[in-house]
Tab-separated table of C-alpha atoms in Angstrom:
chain	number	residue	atom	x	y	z
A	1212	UNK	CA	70.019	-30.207	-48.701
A	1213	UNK	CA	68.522	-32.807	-47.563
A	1214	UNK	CA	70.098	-33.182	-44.238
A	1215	UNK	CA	69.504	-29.802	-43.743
A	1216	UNK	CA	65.651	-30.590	-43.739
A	1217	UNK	CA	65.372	-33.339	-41.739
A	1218	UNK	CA	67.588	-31.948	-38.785
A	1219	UNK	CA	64.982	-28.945	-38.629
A	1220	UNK	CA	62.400	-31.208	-38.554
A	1221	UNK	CA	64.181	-32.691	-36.013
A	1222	UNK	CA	64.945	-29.852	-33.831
A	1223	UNK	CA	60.994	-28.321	-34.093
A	1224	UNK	CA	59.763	-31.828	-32.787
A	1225	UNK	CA	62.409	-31.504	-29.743
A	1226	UNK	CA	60.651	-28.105	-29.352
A	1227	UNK	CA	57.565	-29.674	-29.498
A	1228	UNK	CA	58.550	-32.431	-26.818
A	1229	UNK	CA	60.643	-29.479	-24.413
A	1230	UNK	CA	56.767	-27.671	-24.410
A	1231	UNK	CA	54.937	-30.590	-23.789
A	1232	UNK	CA	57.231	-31.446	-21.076
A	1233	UNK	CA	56.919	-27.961	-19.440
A	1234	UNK	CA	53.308	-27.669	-19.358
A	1235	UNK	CA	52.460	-31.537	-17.773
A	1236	UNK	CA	55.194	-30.216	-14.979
A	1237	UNK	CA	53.248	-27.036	-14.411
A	1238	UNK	CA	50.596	-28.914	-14.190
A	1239	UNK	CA	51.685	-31.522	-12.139
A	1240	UNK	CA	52.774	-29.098	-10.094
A	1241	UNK	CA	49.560	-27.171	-9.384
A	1242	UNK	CA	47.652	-30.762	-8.628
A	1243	UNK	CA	50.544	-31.052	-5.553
A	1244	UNK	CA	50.016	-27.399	-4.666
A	1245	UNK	CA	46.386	-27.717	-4.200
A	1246	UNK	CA	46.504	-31.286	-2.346
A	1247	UNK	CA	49.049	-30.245	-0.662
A	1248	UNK	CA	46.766	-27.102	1.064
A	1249	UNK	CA	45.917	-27.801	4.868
A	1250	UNK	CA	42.147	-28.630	5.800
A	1251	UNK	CA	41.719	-25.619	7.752
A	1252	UNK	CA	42.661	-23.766	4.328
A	1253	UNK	CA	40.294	-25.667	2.356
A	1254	UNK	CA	37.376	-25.041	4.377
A	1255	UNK	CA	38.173	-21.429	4.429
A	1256	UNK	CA	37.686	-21.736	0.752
A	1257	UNK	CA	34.318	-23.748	0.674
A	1258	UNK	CA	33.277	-21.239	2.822
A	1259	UNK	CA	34.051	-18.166	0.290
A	1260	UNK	CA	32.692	-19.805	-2.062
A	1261	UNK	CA	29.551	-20.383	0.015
A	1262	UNK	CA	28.996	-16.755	0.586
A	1263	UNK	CA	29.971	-15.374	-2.593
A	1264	UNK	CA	27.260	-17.576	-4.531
A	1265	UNK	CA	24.843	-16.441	-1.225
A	1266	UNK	CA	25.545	-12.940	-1.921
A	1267	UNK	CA	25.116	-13.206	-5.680
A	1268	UNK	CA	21.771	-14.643	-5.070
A	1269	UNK	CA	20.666	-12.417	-2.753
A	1270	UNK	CA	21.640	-9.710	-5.109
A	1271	UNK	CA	19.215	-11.533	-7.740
A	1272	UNK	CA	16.384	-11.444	-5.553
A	1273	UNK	CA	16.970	-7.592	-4.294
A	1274	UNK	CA	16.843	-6.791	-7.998
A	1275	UNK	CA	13.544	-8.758	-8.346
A	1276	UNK	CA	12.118	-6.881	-5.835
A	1277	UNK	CA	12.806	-3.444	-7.051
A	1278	UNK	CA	11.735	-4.228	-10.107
A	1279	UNK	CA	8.473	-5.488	-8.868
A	1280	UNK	CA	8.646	-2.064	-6.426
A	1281	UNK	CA	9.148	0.263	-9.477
A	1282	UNK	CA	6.299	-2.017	-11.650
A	1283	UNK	CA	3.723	-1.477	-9.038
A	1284	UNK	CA	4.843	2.532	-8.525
A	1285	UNK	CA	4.642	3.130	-11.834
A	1286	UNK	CA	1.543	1.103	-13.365
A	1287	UNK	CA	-2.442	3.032	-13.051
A	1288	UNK	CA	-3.633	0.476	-9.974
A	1289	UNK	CA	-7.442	2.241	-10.418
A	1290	UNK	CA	-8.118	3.717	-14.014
A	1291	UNK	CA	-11.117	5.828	-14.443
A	1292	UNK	CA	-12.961	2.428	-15.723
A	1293	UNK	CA	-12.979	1.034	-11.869
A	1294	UNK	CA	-13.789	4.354	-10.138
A	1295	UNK	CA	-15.351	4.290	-6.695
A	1296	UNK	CA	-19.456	3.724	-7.167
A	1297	UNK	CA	-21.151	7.123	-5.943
A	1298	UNK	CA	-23.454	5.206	-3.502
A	1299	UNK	CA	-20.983	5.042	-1.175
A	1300	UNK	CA	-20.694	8.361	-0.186
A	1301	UNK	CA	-24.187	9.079	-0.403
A	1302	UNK	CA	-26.811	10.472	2.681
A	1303	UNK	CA	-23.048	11.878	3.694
A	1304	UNK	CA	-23.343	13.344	7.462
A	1305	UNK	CA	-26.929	13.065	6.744
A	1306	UNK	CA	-29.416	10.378	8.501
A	1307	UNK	CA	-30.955	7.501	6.369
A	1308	UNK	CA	-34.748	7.629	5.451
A	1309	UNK	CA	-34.068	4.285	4.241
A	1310	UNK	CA	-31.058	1.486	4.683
A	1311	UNK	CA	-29.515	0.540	1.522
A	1312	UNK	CA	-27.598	-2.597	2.070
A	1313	UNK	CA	-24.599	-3.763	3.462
A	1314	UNK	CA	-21.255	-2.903	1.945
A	1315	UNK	CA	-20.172	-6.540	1.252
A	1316	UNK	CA	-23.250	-6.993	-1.255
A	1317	UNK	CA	-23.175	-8.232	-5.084
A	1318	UNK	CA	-21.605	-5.147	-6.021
A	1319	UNK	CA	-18.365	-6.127	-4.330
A	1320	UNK	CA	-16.155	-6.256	-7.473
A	1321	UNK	CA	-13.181	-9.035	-7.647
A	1322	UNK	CA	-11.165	-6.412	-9.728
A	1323	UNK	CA	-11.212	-3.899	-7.312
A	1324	UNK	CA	-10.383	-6.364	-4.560
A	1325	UNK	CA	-7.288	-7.525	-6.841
A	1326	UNK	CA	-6.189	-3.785	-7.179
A	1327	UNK	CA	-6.987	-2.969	-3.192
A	1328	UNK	CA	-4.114	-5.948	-2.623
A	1329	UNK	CA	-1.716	-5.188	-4.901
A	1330	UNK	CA	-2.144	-1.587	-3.584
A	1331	UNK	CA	-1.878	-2.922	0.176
A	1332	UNK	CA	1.167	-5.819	-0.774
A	1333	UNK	CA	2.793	-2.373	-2.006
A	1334	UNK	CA	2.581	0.024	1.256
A	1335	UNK	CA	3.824	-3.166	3.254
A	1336	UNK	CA	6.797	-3.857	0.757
A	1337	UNK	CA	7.798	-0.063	1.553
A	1338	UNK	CA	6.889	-0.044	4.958
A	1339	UNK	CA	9.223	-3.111	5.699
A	1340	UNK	CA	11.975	-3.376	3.703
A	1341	UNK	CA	14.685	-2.407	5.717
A	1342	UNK	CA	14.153	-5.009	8.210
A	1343	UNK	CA	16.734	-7.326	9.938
A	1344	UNK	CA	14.990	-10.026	9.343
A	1345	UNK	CA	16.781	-12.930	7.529
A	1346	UNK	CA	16.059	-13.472	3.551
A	1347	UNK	CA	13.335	-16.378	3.516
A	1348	UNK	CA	11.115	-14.324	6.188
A	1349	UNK	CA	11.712	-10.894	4.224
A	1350	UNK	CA	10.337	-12.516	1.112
A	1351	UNK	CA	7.297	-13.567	3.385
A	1352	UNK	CA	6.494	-10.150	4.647
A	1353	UNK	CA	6.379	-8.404	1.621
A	1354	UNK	CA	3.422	-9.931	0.069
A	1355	UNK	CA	0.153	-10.835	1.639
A	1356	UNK	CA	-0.065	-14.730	2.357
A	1357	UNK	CA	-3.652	-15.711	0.611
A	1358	UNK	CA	-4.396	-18.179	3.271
A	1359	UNK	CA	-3.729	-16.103	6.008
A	1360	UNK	CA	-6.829	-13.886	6.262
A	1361	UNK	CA	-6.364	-13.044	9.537
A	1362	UNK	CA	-2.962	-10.867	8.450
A	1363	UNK	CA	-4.862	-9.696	5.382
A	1364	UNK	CA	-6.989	-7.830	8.023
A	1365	UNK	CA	-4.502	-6.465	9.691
A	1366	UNK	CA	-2.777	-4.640	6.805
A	1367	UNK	CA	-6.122	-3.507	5.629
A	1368	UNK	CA	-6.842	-1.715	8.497
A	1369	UNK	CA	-3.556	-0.722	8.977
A	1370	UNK	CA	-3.706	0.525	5.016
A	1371	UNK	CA	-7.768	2.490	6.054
A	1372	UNK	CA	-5.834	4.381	8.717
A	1373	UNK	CA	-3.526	5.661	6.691
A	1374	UNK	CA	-4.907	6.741	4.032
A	1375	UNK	CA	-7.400	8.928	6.782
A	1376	UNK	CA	-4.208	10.326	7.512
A	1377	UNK	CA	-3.821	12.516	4.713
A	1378	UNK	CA	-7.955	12.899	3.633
A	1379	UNK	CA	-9.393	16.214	2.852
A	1380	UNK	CA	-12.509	15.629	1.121
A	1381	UNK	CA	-14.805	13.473	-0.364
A	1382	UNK	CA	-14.105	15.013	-3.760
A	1383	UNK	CA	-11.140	13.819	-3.644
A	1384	UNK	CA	-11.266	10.134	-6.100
A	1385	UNK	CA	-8.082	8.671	-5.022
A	1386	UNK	CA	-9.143	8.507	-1.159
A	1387	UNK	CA	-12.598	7.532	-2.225
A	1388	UNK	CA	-11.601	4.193	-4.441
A	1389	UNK	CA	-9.051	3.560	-1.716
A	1390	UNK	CA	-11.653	3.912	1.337
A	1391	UNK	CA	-14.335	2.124	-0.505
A	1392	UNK	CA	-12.289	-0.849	-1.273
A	1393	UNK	CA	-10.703	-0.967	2.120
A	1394	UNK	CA	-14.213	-1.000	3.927
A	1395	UNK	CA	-15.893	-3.403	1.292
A	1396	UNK	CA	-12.630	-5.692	2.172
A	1397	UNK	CA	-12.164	-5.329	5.874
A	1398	UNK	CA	-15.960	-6.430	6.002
A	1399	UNK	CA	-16.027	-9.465	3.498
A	1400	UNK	CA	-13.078	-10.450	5.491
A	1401	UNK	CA	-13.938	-10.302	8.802
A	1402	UNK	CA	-17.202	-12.005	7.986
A	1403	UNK	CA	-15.363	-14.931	6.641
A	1404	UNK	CA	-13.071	-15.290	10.125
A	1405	UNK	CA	-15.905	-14.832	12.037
A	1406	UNK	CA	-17.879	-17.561	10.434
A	1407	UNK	CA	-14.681	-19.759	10.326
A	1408	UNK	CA	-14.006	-18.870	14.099
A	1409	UNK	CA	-10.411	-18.514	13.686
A	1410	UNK	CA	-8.218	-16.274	15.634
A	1411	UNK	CA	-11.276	-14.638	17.626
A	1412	UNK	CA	-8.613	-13.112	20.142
A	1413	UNK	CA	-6.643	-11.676	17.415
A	1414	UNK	CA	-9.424	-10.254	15.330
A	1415	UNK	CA	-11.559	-8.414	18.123
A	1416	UNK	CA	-8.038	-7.102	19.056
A	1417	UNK	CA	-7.742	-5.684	15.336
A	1418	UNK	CA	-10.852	-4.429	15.099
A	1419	UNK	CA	-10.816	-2.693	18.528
A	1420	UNK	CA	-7.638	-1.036	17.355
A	1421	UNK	CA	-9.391	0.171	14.156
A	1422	UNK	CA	-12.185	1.611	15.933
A	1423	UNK	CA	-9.703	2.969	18.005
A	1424	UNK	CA	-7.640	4.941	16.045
A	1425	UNK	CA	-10.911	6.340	13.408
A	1426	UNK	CA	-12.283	7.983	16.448
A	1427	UNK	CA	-9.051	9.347	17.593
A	1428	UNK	CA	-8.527	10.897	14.419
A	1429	UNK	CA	-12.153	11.928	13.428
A	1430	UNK	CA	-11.544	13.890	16.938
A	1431	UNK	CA	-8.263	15.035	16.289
A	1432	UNK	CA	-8.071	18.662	14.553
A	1433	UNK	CA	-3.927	17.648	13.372
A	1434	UNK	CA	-2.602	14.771	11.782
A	1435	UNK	CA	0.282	13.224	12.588
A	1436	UNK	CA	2.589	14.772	10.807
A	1437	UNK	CA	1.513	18.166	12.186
A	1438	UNK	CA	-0.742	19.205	9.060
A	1439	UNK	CA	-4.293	21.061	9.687
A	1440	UNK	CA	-6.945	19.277	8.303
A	1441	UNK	CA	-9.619	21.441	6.017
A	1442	UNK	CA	-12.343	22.248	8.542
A	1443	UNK	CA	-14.735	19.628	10.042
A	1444	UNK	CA	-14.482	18.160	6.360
A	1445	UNK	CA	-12.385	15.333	7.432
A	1446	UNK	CA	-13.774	14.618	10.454
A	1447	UNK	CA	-16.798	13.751	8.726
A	1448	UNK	CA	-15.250	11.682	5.725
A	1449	UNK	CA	-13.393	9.536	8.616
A	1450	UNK	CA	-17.193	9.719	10.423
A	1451	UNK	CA	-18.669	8.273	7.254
A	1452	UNK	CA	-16.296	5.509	6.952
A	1453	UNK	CA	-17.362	4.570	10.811
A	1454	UNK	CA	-20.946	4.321	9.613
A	1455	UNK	CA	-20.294	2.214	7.180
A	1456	UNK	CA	-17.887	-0.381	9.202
A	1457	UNK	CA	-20.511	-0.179	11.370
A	1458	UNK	CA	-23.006	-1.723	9.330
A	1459	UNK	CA	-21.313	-5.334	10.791
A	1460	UNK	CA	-22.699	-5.449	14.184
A	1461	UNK	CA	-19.262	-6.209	15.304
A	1462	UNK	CA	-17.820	-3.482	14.812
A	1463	UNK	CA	-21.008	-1.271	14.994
A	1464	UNK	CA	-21.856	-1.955	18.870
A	1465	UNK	CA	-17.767	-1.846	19.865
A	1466	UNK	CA	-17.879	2.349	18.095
A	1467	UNK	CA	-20.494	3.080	19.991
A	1468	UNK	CA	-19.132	1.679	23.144
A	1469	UNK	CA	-15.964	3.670	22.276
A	1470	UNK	CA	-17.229	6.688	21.451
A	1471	UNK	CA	-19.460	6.769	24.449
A	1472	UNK	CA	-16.236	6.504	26.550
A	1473	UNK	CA	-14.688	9.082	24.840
A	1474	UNK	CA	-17.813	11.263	25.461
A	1475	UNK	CA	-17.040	10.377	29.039
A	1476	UNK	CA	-13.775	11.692	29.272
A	1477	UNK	CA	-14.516	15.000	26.794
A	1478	UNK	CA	-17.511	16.064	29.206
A	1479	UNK	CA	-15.028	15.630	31.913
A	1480	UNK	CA	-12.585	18.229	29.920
A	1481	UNK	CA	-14.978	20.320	29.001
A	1482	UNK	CA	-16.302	20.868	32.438
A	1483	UNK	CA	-13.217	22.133	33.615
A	1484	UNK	CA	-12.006	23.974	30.904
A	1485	UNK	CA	-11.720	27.313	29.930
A	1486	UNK	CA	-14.650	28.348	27.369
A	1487	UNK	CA	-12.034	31.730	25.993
A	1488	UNK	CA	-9.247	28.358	25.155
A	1489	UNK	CA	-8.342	28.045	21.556
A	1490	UNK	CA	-9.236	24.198	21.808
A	1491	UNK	CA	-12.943	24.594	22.863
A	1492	UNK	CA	-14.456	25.279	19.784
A	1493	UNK	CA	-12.486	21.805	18.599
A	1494	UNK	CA	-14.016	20.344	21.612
A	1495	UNK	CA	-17.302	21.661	21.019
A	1496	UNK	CA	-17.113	19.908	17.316
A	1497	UNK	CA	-15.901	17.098	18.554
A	1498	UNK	CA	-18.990	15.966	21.206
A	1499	UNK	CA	-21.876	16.867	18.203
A	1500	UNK	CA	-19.692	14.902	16.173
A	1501	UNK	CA	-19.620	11.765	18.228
A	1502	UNK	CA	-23.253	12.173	19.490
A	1503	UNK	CA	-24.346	12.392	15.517
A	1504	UNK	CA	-22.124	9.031	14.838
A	1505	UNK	CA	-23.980	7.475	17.622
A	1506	UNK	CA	-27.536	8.029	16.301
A	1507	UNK	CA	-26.309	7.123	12.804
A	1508	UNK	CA	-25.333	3.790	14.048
A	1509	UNK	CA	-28.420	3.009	15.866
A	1510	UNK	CA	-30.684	4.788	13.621
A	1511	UNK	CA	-29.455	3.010	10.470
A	1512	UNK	CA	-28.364	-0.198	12.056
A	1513	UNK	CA	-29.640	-1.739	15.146
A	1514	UNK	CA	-33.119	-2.678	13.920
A	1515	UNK	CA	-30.868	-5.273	11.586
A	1516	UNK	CA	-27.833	-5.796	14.036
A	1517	UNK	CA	-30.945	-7.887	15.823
A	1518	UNK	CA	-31.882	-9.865	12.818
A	1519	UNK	CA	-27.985	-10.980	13.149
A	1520	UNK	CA	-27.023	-14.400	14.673
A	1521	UNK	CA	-24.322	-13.662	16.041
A	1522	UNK	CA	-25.621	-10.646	17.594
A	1523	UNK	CA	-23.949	-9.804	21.060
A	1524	UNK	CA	-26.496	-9.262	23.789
A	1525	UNK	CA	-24.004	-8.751	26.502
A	1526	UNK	CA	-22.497	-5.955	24.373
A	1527	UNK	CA	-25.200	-4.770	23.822
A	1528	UNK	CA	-26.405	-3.967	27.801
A	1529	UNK	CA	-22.470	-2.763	28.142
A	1530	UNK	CA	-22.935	-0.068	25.129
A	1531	UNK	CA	-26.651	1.369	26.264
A	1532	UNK	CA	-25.306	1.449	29.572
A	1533	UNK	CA	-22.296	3.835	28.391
A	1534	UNK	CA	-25.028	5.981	26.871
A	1535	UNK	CA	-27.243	6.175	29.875
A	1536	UNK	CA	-23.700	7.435	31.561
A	1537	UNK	CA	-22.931	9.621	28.839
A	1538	UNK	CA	-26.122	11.396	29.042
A	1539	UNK	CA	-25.475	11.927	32.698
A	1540	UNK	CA	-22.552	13.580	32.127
A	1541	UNK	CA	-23.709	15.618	29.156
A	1542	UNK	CA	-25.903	16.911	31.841
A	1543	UNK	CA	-23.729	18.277	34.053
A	1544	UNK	CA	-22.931	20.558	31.352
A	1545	UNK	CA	-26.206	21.983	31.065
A	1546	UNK	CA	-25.532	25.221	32.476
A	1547	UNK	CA	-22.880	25.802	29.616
A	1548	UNK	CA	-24.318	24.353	26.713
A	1549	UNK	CA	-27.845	22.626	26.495
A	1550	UNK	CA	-27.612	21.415	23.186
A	1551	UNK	CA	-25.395	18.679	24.334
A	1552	UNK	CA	-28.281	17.040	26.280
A	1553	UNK	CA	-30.969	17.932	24.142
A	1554	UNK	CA	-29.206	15.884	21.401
A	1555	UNK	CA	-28.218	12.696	23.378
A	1556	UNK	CA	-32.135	13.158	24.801
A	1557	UNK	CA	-33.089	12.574	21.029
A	1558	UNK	CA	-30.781	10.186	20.495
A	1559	UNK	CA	-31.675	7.863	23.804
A	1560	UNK	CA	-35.166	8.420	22.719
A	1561	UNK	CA	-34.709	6.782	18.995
A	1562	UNK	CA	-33.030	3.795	20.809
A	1563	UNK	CA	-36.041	3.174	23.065
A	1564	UNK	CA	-38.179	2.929	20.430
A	1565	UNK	CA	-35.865	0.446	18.542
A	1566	UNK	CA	-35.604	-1.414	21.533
A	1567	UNK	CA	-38.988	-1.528	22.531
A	1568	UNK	CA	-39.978	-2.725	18.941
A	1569	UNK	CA	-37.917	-5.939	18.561
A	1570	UNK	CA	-38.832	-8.722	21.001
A	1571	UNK	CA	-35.556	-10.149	21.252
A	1572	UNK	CA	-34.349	-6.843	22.883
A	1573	UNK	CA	-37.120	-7.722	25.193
A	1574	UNK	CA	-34.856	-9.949	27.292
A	1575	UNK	CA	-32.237	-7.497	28.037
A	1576	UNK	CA	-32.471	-6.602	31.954
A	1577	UNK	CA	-35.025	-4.274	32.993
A	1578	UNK	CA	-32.634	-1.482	35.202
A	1579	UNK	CA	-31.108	-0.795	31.950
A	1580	UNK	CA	-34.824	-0.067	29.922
A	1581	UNK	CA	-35.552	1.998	32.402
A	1582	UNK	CA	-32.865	3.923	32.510
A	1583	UNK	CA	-33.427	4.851	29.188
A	1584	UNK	CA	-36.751	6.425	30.118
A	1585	UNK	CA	-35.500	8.600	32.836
């Protein structure tokens, strides 16, 4: 009985030796295998591995993102508690008895600026993503770089315009926390490039194209997307937020000198065009609009546009010579509609007084005084 034990102990440890054998050739075998792969082979395989730990990452940071996209779509950016201050809409289409600061004052709030940026850093993470642009540079583009002012502009505007897009009223709280922030911000901001002097190309560029395209639209009856806008109610909202850019002289002297070119070419339009067309009466709001914008500016502005130092004499002569020319035309019209004159009559009269009251204005060349007094 005995026996009988020890050969099964003997026969489990020769199974236990055939397995052990077996496996360290199977493995043995697999270490040849694998050295014995060609380097052509092995680099194919680096190079899967490469892009499937690329792709897994890239998969990480997509999921980042649109959890950050649905976080910021989701969350209240302006509660009731940071509603837009009443002041701002006040003496609406209305002149000024008396100026009541600029916008970029003490009551520019840091909470509201945080809010305006996350709101903008959101429209330009929608309005990008999508792009062909490679990983590193998407991840740029979707936020607002804090050092770079100069692009923190450029979304702002980008962000004022199209929120005019869609405005119907004043009432309305959503479009007036959104334009309120965006003005207080495009000012602070351009006031800090301008006093830093960096990018001076790149910011009158912006700002030209802001003026721009709040003109075109306070003129235009449609929006883009084809939808009527309620009455002349926009038009003035989109007015309003003109006046108060233009309480910068910056951007102040560069509306007028835009507007009074598009006076130009409406006068031209309106000359030649049929009084029965459905578009006159549009055109007909659209010059008392302009001319009212015109003596808002002046009327509220110049008298501390002067007090500026970096006030813009040469810009100056350039936009009181465009409303010297506008008035010209405005005259030819006479015959159809002597309002039009009248008004700009009133309104070249309120900017010879301001000019003839300020000494510094004194300097400007005489042809151009005089013209005003014709």
């Amino acid at each position: 009985m005995a026996e009988n034990e020890d050969a099964r102990r003997s026969d489990e440890s020769l199974k236990l030796a055939l397995a052990i054998s077996l496996l360290r050739s199977k493995v043995l075998k697999s270490v040849k295998e694998s050295s014995a792969l060609s380097p052509s082979q092995s680099d194919a395989l680096l190079r899967c591995k490469r892009k499937a730990k690329e792709r897994k990452q890239e998969i990480l940071r997509l999921r980042e993102d649109l959890k950050d996209a649905q976080d910021a779509s989701h969350c209240d950016l302006f509660p009731e508690s940071a509603a837009c201050k009443c002041y701002f809409f006040d003496n609406f289409g209305e002149l000024s008895p008396k100026h009541h600061g600029t916008a970029f004052d003490n009551r520019f709030s840091d909470v509201l600026r945080r809010r305006f940026l996350r709101q903008v850093r959101f429209k330009e993470r929608r309005r990008r993503v999508g792009s062909s642009s490679s990983s590193s540079q998407q991840r740029n583009s979707l936020g607002l770089i804090e050092e770079d002012e100069t692009e923190q502009l450029r979304a702002s505007v980008d962000f004022l315009v199209e929120i005019c897009d869609s405005v119907s009223s004043v009432d309305d709280s959503k479009f007036a926390n959104l334009a309120h922030q965006a003005v207080d911000f495009i000012l602070v901001t351009l006031k800090n490039l301008l006093s830093m002097g960096r990018n001076l190309e790149l910011v009158e560029g912006i700002i030209n194209s802001l003026v721009i395209r709040l003109i075109r639209q306070m003129c235009s009856s449609l929006s883009e997307n084809g939808s009527q806008h309620t009455g002349t109610n926009a038009q003035f909202c989109i007015q309003h937020l003109i006046r108060k850019l233009g309480s910068k002289p910056y951007i102040g002297q560069r509306a007028i000198l835009a507007v009074c070119q598009r006076i130009l070419v409406l006068a031209e339009r309106l000359l030649f065009s049929d009084p029965f067309d459905d578009g006159f009466p549009h055109m007909h709001e659209s010059m008392f609009i302009m001319i009212q914008l015109i003596e808002f500016l002046v009327t509220d502005y110049l008298l501390e546009w002067s007090k500026a130092e970096d006030f813009d004499n040469m810009l100056l002569e350039d936009w009181v010579t465009s409303i010297v020319q506008a008035r010209k035309a405005l005259e030819l019209l006479e015959s159809r509609n002597g309002l039009y004159a009248l008004y700009m009559d009133r309104v070249t009269g309120e900017l010879a007084k301001q000019l003839g009251g300020v000494s510094s204005f004194l300097k400007l060349k005489p042809d151009i005084i005089n013209c005003l007094f014709r």
